[in-house]
Amino acid sequence: MDQILEKLFESVPKVRLLRLFMHTPDRYFTFREIVERTQVKPSAARSALSKLVKITLVREKKITVKSEGQKAALSLKKKKPEKQRKITAFIVNPDFWFLAELRDLVIKSSVASRKRLTRQVKTLGKVKLAAISGIFLNNDRSRTDLLIVGDDIGKRKVENLLTQLESELGKSISYTLMDTDEFKYRMNMYDRFLRDVFEFPHEKLINAILK
C-alpha cells in the first residue's frame, strides 16, 4: 500500500497523468494524446506512465484505428476498404483495488486552491464576476465550467490560463466570457443560459456585480 501511494504521488508529471485518467476513466489515450493533454515532456510522461502501468492502475492495450493520410474516394468510384493499423493505447484498469477512492481524491483536489485560482482570474483584467461549475465541481451537466464577467479582459490571457488549468486537470474546460453590459442585459432579460448557471451547483470566486 505504501509503495503504491509513493508511486502515485511522487512527481508533478505523475499527478497530471492521474488527473487525465481519473477524469476520463473509460477512454483510451495514445501516448501522443497524453503528452498533448498534460503538457508533460515525453520522457517524463513515458516514465510516469510506465509506473502507473506497473502498479496496474493503467492498462496498456493494442487498439485498431484508421490509418492516417488516406485520401477520400471519389463518389463515382467504388470505395476501397479503409486501411487500419494497430497502435498502443492506455486506459484505467476498472479493477484497480481502490480506484473509486483515488478518483474521488483526484477530482476533489483537481484545483488544489480556490485562492490560487481566484488570484489567477483577477490578473485577466477588470473582472466583476467569476463563477466555476462543471468540471470544477464534478458536475458533467453544467452549461459551462467557468463564467467570467468584466471589462478589458484579453481573450489571449483567458486562453493561456485555460491551457494551464487543462494541463493540470487533464480535461478540456469550457468557458464563457462576457463584458459587464452584456451580462446585465442578459440578466435583465432572464437569459436561460445564465439562469441555468446560477440555479445549478456553482461557486462564485469573485462577485462585485450580483447582490
PDB file of C-alpha atoms in Angstrom:
ATOM      1  CA  MET A   1       0.000   0.000   0.000  1.00  0.00           C
ATOM      2  CA  ASP A   2       2.725   2.489   0.984  1.00  0.00           C
ATOM      3  CA  GLN A   3       4.753   1.704  -2.131  1.00  0.00           C
ATOM      4  CA  ILE A   4       1.703   2.234  -4.347  1.00  0.00           C
ATOM      5  CA  LEU A   5       0.977   5.619  -2.760  1.00  0.00           C
ATOM      6  CA  GLU A   6       4.598   6.664  -3.216  1.00  0.00           C
ATOM      7  CA  LYS A   7       4.474   5.732  -6.889  1.00  0.00           C
ATOM      8  CA  LEU A   8       1.151   7.543  -7.352  1.00  0.00           C
ATOM      9  CA  PHE A   9       2.134  10.950  -5.997  1.00  0.00           C
ATOM     10  CA  GLU A  10       5.907  11.178  -6.398  1.00  0.00           C
ATOM     11  CA  SER A  11       6.044  13.786  -9.190  1.00  0.00           C
ATOM     12  CA  VAL A  12       4.174  16.562 -10.989  1.00  0.00           C
ATOM     13  CA  PRO A  13       4.035  14.602 -14.289  1.00  0.00           C
ATOM     14  CA  LYS A  14       2.521  11.649 -12.427  1.00  0.00           C
ATOM     15  CA  VAL A  15      -0.139  13.852 -10.852  1.00  0.00           C
ATOM     16  CA  ARG A  16      -1.055  15.334 -14.241  1.00  0.00           C
ATOM     17  CA  LEU A  17      -1.409  11.875 -15.763  1.00  0.00           C
ATOM     18  CA  LEU A  18      -3.511  10.782 -12.806  1.00  0.00           C
ATOM     19  CA  ARG A  19      -5.864  13.707 -13.317  1.00  0.00           C
ATOM     20  CA  LEU A  20      -6.190  12.896 -17.002  1.00  0.00           C
ATOM     21  CA  PHE A  21      -7.050   9.252 -16.374  1.00  0.00           C
ATOM     22  CA  MET A  22      -9.272   9.844 -13.342  1.00  0.00           C
ATOM     23  CA  HIS A  23     -11.398  12.427 -15.153  1.00  0.00           C
ATOM     24  CA  THR A  24     -11.873  10.140 -18.163  1.00  0.00           C
ATOM     25  CA  PRO A  25     -11.502   6.574 -16.836  1.00  0.00           C
ATOM     26  CA  ASP A  26     -13.381   4.900 -19.689  1.00  0.00           C
ATOM     27  CA  ARG A  27     -11.375   6.346 -22.569  1.00  0.00           C
ATOM     28  CA  TYR A  28      -8.285   5.085 -24.368  1.00  0.00           C
ATOM     29  CA  PHE A  29      -5.417   7.540 -24.833  1.00  0.00           C
ATOM     30  CA  THR A  30      -2.445   7.223 -27.150  1.00  0.00           C
ATOM     31  CA  PHE A  31       0.917   8.352 -25.863  1.00  0.00           C
ATOM     32  CA  ARG A  32       0.782  11.414 -28.109  1.00  0.00           C
ATOM     33  CA  GLU A  33      -2.612  12.401 -26.679  1.00  0.00           C
ATOM     34  CA  ILE A  34      -1.317  12.006 -23.139  1.00  0.00           C
ATOM     35  CA  VAL A  35       1.626  14.318 -23.829  1.00  0.00           C
ATOM     36  CA  GLU A  36      -0.559  16.913 -25.577  1.00  0.00           C
ATOM     37  CA  ARG A  37      -3.253  16.981 -22.901  1.00  0.00           C
ATOM     38  CA  THR A  38      -0.958  17.054 -19.879  1.00  0.00           C
ATOM     39  CA  GLN A  39       1.746  19.317 -21.378  1.00  0.00           C
ATOM     40  CA  VAL A  40       4.366  16.998 -19.889  1.00  0.00           C
ATOM     41  CA  LYS A  41       7.674  16.327 -21.642  1.00  0.00           C
ATOM     42  CA  PRO A  42       7.604  12.977 -23.500  1.00  0.00           C
ATOM     43  CA  SER A  43      10.429  11.484 -21.431  1.00  0.00           C
ATOM     44  CA  ALA A  44       8.716  12.403 -18.150  1.00  0.00           C
ATOM     45  CA  ALA A  45       5.347  11.209 -19.439  1.00  0.00           C
ATOM     46  CA  ARG A  46       6.816   7.874 -20.518  1.00  0.00           C
ATOM     47  CA  SER A  47       8.432   7.354 -17.116  1.00  0.00           C
ATOM     48  CA  ALA A  48       5.252   8.256 -15.212  1.00  0.00           C
ATOM     49  CA  LEU A  49       3.105   6.113 -17.487  1.00  0.00           C
ATOM     50  CA  SER A  50       5.303   3.047 -17.087  1.00  0.00           C
ATOM     51  CA  LYS A  51       4.956   3.299 -13.305  1.00  0.00           C
ATOM     52  CA  LEU A  52       1.171   3.594 -13.480  1.00  0.00           C
ATOM     53  CA  VAL A  53       1.122   0.505 -15.682  1.00  0.00           C
ATOM     54  CA  LYS A  54       3.454  -1.315 -13.293  1.00  0.00           C
ATOM     55  CA  ILE A  55       1.123  -0.826 -10.308  1.00  0.00           C
ATOM     56  CA  THR A  56      -1.817  -1.909 -12.542  1.00  0.00           C
ATOM     57  CA  LEU A  57      -3.726   1.375 -12.285  1.00  0.00           C
ATOM     58  CA  VAL A  58      -3.432   1.782 -16.065  1.00  0.00           C
ATOM     59  CA  ARG A  59      -3.684  -0.917 -18.700  1.00  0.00           C
ATOM     60  CA  GLU A  60      -1.765  -0.997 -21.953  1.00  0.00           C
ATOM     61  CA  LYS A  61      -3.591  -2.384 -24.969  1.00  0.00           C
ATOM     62  CA  LYS A  62      -3.316  -2.585 -28.746  1.00  0.00           C
ATOM     63  CA  ILE A  63      -6.317  -0.986 -30.449  1.00  0.00           C
ATOM     64  CA  THR A  64      -7.265  -0.764 -34.111  1.00  0.00           C
ATOM     65  CA  VAL A  65      -7.621   2.665 -35.724  1.00  0.00           C
ATOM     66  CA  LYS A  66      -7.975   4.033 -39.226  1.00  0.00           C
ATOM     67  CA  SER A  67      -4.682   4.796 -40.926  1.00  0.00           C
ATOM     68  CA  GLU A  68      -3.893   8.495 -41.214  1.00  0.00           C
ATOM     69  CA  GLY A  69      -3.396  10.231 -44.519  1.00  0.00           C
ATOM     70  CA  GLN A  70      -5.982   8.311 -46.522  1.00  0.00           C
ATOM     71  CA  LYS A  71      -7.430  10.233 -49.449  1.00  0.00           C
ATOM     72  CA  ALA A  72     -11.203  10.462 -49.750  1.00  0.00           C
ATOM     73  CA  ALA A  73     -12.566   8.199 -52.509  1.00  0.00           C
ATOM     74  CA  LEU A  74     -14.410   9.805 -55.435  1.00  0.00           C
ATOM     75  CA  SER A  75     -18.176   9.354 -55.196  1.00  0.00           C
ATOM     76  CA  LEU A  76     -18.384   7.725 -58.656  1.00  0.00           C
ATOM     77  CA  LYS A  77     -15.755   5.146 -57.851  1.00  0.00           C
ATOM     78  CA  LYS A  78     -16.130   2.097 -55.711  1.00  0.00           C
ATOM     79  CA  LYS A  79     -14.819   2.850 -52.258  1.00  0.00           C
ATOM     80  CA  LYS A  80     -11.816   0.869 -51.184  1.00  0.00           C
ATOM     81  CA  PRO A  81     -11.767  -0.672 -47.724  1.00  0.00           C
ATOM     82  CA  GLU A  82     -10.248   1.734 -45.245  1.00  0.00           C
ATOM     83  CA  LYS A  83      -6.800   0.729 -44.121  1.00  0.00           C
ATOM     84  CA  GLN A  84      -6.392   0.091 -40.443  1.00  0.00           C
ATOM     85  CA  ARG A  85      -3.467  -0.201 -38.112  1.00  0.00           C
ATOM     86  CA  LYS A  86      -2.854  -1.204 -34.537  1.00  0.00           C
ATOM     87  CA  ILE A  87      -1.480   1.263 -32.014  1.00  0.00           C
ATOM     88  CA  THR A  88      -0.712   1.129 -28.318  1.00  0.00           C
ATOM     89  CA  ALA A  89      -3.205   2.920 -26.095  1.00  0.00           C
ATOM     90  CA  PHE A  90      -3.753   3.282 -22.361  1.00  0.00           C
ATOM     91  CA  ILE A  91      -6.867   3.148 -20.198  1.00  0.00           C
ATOM     92  CA  VAL A  92      -7.721   2.981 -16.500  1.00  0.00           C
ATOM     93  CA  ASN A  93      -7.933  -0.513 -15.053  1.00  0.00           C
ATOM     94  CA  PRO A  94     -11.505  -0.704 -13.656  1.00  0.00           C
ATOM     95  CA  ASP A  95     -10.427  -3.480 -11.287  1.00  0.00           C
ATOM     96  CA  PHE A  96      -7.739  -1.413  -9.543  1.00  0.00           C
ATOM     97  CA  TRP A  97      -8.444  -2.094  -5.894  1.00  0.00           C
ATOM     98  CA  PHE A  98      -9.039   1.451  -4.602  1.00  0.00           C
ATOM     99  CA  LEU A  99      -9.972   3.151  -7.855  1.00  0.00           C
ATOM    100  CA  ALA A 100     -13.157   4.788  -6.522  1.00  0.00           C
ATOM    101  CA  GLU A 101     -11.356   6.362  -3.573  1.00  0.00           C
ATOM    102  CA  LEU A 102      -8.453   7.524  -5.734  1.00  0.00           C
ATOM    103  CA  ARG A 103     -10.751   9.051  -8.343  1.00  0.00           C
ATOM    104  CA  ASP A 104     -12.708  10.897  -5.668  1.00  0.00           C
ATOM    105  CA  LEU A 105      -9.475  12.252  -4.172  1.00  0.00           C
ATOM    106  CA  VAL A 106      -8.076  13.403  -7.511  1.00  0.00           C
ATOM    107  CA  ILE A 107     -11.306  15.100  -8.580  1.00  0.00           C
ATOM    108  CA  LYS A 108     -11.679  16.943  -5.278  1.00  0.00           C
ATOM    109  CA  SER A 109      -8.097  18.167  -5.397  1.00  0.00           C
ATOM    110  CA  SER A 110      -8.005  18.944  -9.134  1.00  0.00           C
ATOM    111  CA  VAL A 111      -7.810  22.641  -8.452  1.00  0.00           C
ATOM    112  CA  ALA A 112      -5.955  22.446  -5.184  1.00  0.00           C
ATOM    113  CA  SER A 113      -6.517  26.023  -4.106  1.00  0.00           C
ATOM    114  CA  ARG A 114      -9.550  28.177  -4.835  1.00  0.00           C
ATOM    115  CA  LYS A 115      -7.498  31.149  -3.639  1.00  0.00           C
ATOM    116  CA  ARG A 116      -4.836  30.452  -6.248  1.00  0.00           C
ATOM    117  CA  LEU A 117      -7.438  30.214  -8.998  1.00  0.00           C
ATOM    118  CA  THR A 118      -9.060  33.441  -7.817  1.00  0.00           C
ATOM    119  CA  ARG A 119      -5.702  35.234  -7.963  1.00  0.00           C
ATOM    120  CA  GLN A 120      -5.120  33.959 -11.476  1.00  0.00           C
ATOM    121  CA  VAL A 121      -8.543  35.123 -12.681  1.00  0.00           C
ATOM    122  CA  LYS A 122      -8.023  38.586 -11.182  1.00  0.00           C
ATOM    123  CA  THR A 123      -4.956  39.106 -13.368  1.00  0.00           C
ATOM    124  CA  LEU A 124      -7.072  38.798 -16.534  1.00  0.00           C
ATOM    125  CA  GLY A 125      -8.472  42.341 -16.351  1.00  0.00           C
ATOM    126  CA  LYS A 126     -11.289  44.200 -14.619  1.00  0.00           C
ATOM    127  CA  VAL A 127     -13.150  41.086 -13.500  1.00  0.00           C
ATOM    128  CA  LYS A 128     -16.534  41.756 -11.895  1.00  0.00           C
ATOM    129  CA  LEU A 129     -17.692  38.163 -11.590  1.00  0.00           C
ATOM    130  CA  ALA A 130     -16.073  34.753 -11.850  1.00  0.00           C
ATOM    131  CA  ALA A 131     -18.063  31.593 -11.223  1.00  0.00           C
ATOM    132  CA  ILE A 132     -16.985  27.974 -11.524  1.00  0.00           C
ATOM    133  CA  SER A 133     -19.131  24.914 -12.071  1.00  0.00           C
ATOM    134  CA  GLY A 134     -18.998  21.816 -14.247  1.00  0.00           C
ATOM    135  CA  ILE A 135     -15.626  20.119 -14.147  1.00  0.00           C
ATOM    136  CA  PHE A 136     -14.539  22.112 -11.080  1.00  0.00           C
ATOM    137  CA  LEU A 137     -17.482  20.784  -9.057  1.00  0.00           C
ATOM    138  CA  ASN A 138     -17.605  17.345 -10.690  1.00  0.00           C
ATOM    139  CA  ASN A 139     -20.863  18.155 -12.472  1.00  0.00           C
ATOM    140  CA  ASP A 140     -20.947  16.912 -16.070  1.00  0.00           C
ATOM    141  CA  ARG A 141     -24.299  18.554 -16.836  1.00  0.00           C
ATOM    142  CA  SER A 142     -23.246  22.153 -16.386  1.00  0.00           C
ATOM    143  CA  ARG A 143     -23.600  24.550 -19.341  1.00  0.00           C
ATOM    144  CA  THR A 144     -20.125  25.989 -18.730  1.00  0.00           C
ATOM    145  CA  ASP A 145     -17.175  25.303 -16.448  1.00  0.00           C
ATOM    146  CA  LEU A 146     -16.020  28.884 -15.980  1.00  0.00           C
ATOM    147  CA  LEU A 147     -18.013  32.111 -16.345  1.00  0.00           C
ATOM    148  CA  ILE A 148     -16.051  35.360 -16.387  1.00  0.00           C
ATOM    149  CA  VAL A 149     -17.710  38.787 -16.497  1.00  0.00           C
ATOM    150  CA  GLY A 150     -15.746  42.022 -16.748  1.00  0.00           C
ATOM    151  CA  ASP A 151     -14.139  44.615 -18.959  1.00  0.00           C
ATOM    152  CA  ASP A 152     -10.759  44.990 -20.643  1.00  0.00           C
ATOM    153  CA  ILE A 153     -10.227  41.247 -20.415  1.00  0.00           C
ATOM    154  CA  GLY A 154      -7.864  39.876 -23.038  1.00  0.00           C
ATOM    155  CA  LYS A 155      -9.083  36.690 -24.672  1.00  0.00           C
ATOM    156  CA  ARG A 156      -5.487  35.527 -25.131  1.00  0.00           C
ATOM    157  CA  LYS A 157      -4.904  35.792 -21.373  1.00  0.00           C
ATOM    158  CA  VAL A 158      -8.024  33.751 -20.698  1.00  0.00           C
ATOM    159  CA  GLU A 159      -6.962  31.064 -23.160  1.00  0.00           C
ATOM    160  CA  ASN A 160      -3.461  30.911 -21.656  1.00  0.00           C
ATOM    161  CA  LEU A 161      -4.973  30.391 -18.206  1.00  0.00           C
ATOM    162  CA  LEU A 162      -7.264  27.686 -19.551  1.00  0.00           C
ATOM    163  CA  THR A 163      -4.344  25.908 -21.197  1.00  0.00           C
ATOM    164  CA  GLN A 164      -2.572  25.815 -17.843  1.00  0.00           C
ATOM    165  CA  LEU A 165      -5.675  24.607 -15.993  1.00  0.00           C
ATOM    166  CA  GLU A 166      -6.408  21.966 -18.622  1.00  0.00           C
ATOM    167  CA  SER A 167      -2.890  20.580 -18.311  1.00  0.00           C
ATOM    168  CA  GLU A 168      -3.423  20.288 -14.551  1.00  0.00           C
ATOM    169  CA  LEU A 169      -6.892  18.777 -14.823  1.00  0.00           C
ATOM    170  CA  GLY A 170      -6.208  16.612 -17.830  1.00  0.00           C
ATOM    171  CA  LYS A 171      -9.525  17.630 -19.346  1.00  0.00           C
ATOM    172  CA  SER A 172     -10.919  20.342 -21.604  1.00  0.00           C
ATOM    173  CA  ILE A 173     -12.560  23.331 -19.907  1.00  0.00           C
ATOM    174  CA  SER A 174     -15.470  25.217 -21.429  1.00  0.00           C
ATOM    175  CA  TYR A 175     -15.665  28.893 -20.576  1.00  0.00           C
ATOM    176  CA  THR A 176     -17.935  31.876 -21.153  1.00  0.00           C
ATOM    177  CA  LEU A 177     -16.636  35.433 -21.319  1.00  0.00           C
ATOM    178  CA  MET A 178     -18.960  38.469 -21.196  1.00  0.00           C
ATOM    179  CA  ASP A 179     -18.476  42.174 -20.710  1.00  0.00           C
ATOM    180  CA  THR A 180     -20.435  43.884 -17.936  1.00  0.00           C
ATOM    181  CA  ASP A 181     -23.059  45.451 -20.193  1.00  0.00           C
ATOM    182  CA  GLU A 182     -23.875  42.171 -21.930  1.00  0.00           C
ATOM    183  CA  PHE A 183     -24.137  40.363 -18.607  1.00  0.00           C
ATOM    184  CA  LYS A 184     -26.514  42.964 -17.132  1.00  0.00           C
ATOM    185  CA  TYR A 185     -28.653  42.952 -20.262  1.00  0.00           C
ATOM    186  CA  ARG A 186     -28.941  39.159 -20.291  1.00  0.00           C
ATOM    187  CA  MET A 187     -29.709  39.064 -16.584  1.00  0.00           C
ATOM    188  CA  ASN A 188     -32.495  41.632 -17.058  1.00  0.00           C
ATOM    189  CA  MET A 189     -33.881  39.515 -19.906  1.00  0.00           C
ATOM    190  CA  TYR A 190     -33.860  36.422 -17.666  1.00  0.00           C
ATOM    191  CA  ASP A 191     -31.453  34.744 -20.052  1.00  0.00           C
ATOM    192  CA  ARG A 192     -31.880  30.969 -19.920  1.00  0.00           C
ATOM    193  CA  PHE A 193     -28.155  30.250 -20.058  1.00  0.00           C
ATOM    194  CA  LEU A 194     -27.370  32.459 -17.054  1.00  0.00           C
ATOM    195  CA  ARG A 195     -30.347  31.096 -15.146  1.00  0.00           C
ATOM    196  CA  ASP A 196     -29.008  27.581 -15.654  1.00  0.00           C
ATOM    197  CA  VAL A 197     -25.564  28.619 -14.430  1.00  0.00           C
ATOM    198  CA  PHE A 198     -26.845  30.218 -11.230  1.00  0.00           C
ATOM    199  CA  GLU A 199     -29.691  27.809 -10.475  1.00  0.00           C
ATOM    200  CA  PHE A 200     -27.461  24.750 -10.600  1.00  0.00           C
ATOM    201  CA  PRO A 201     -24.375  23.988  -8.481  1.00  0.00           C
ATOM    202  CA  HIS A 202     -21.745  26.700  -8.861  1.00  0.00           C
ATOM    203  CA  GLU A 203     -19.268  28.671  -6.788  1.00  0.00           C
ATOM    204  CA  LYS A 204     -18.507  32.374  -7.105  1.00  0.00           C
ATOM    205  CA  LEU A 205     -14.798  33.147  -6.850  1.00  0.00           C
ATOM    206  CA  ILE A 206     -15.283  36.873  -7.481  1.00  0.00           C
ATOM    207  CA  ASN A 207     -18.552  38.775  -7.120  1.00  0.00           C
ATOM    208  CA  ALA A 208     -18.709  42.546  -7.452  1.00  0.00           C
ATOM    209  CA  ILE A 209     -21.881  42.689  -9.503  1.00  0.00           C
ATOM    210  CA  LEU A 210     -24.551  40.363  -8.088  1.00  0.00           C
ATOM    211  CA  LYS A 211     -26.361  41.063  -4.827  1.00  0.00           C
TER     212      LYS A 211
END
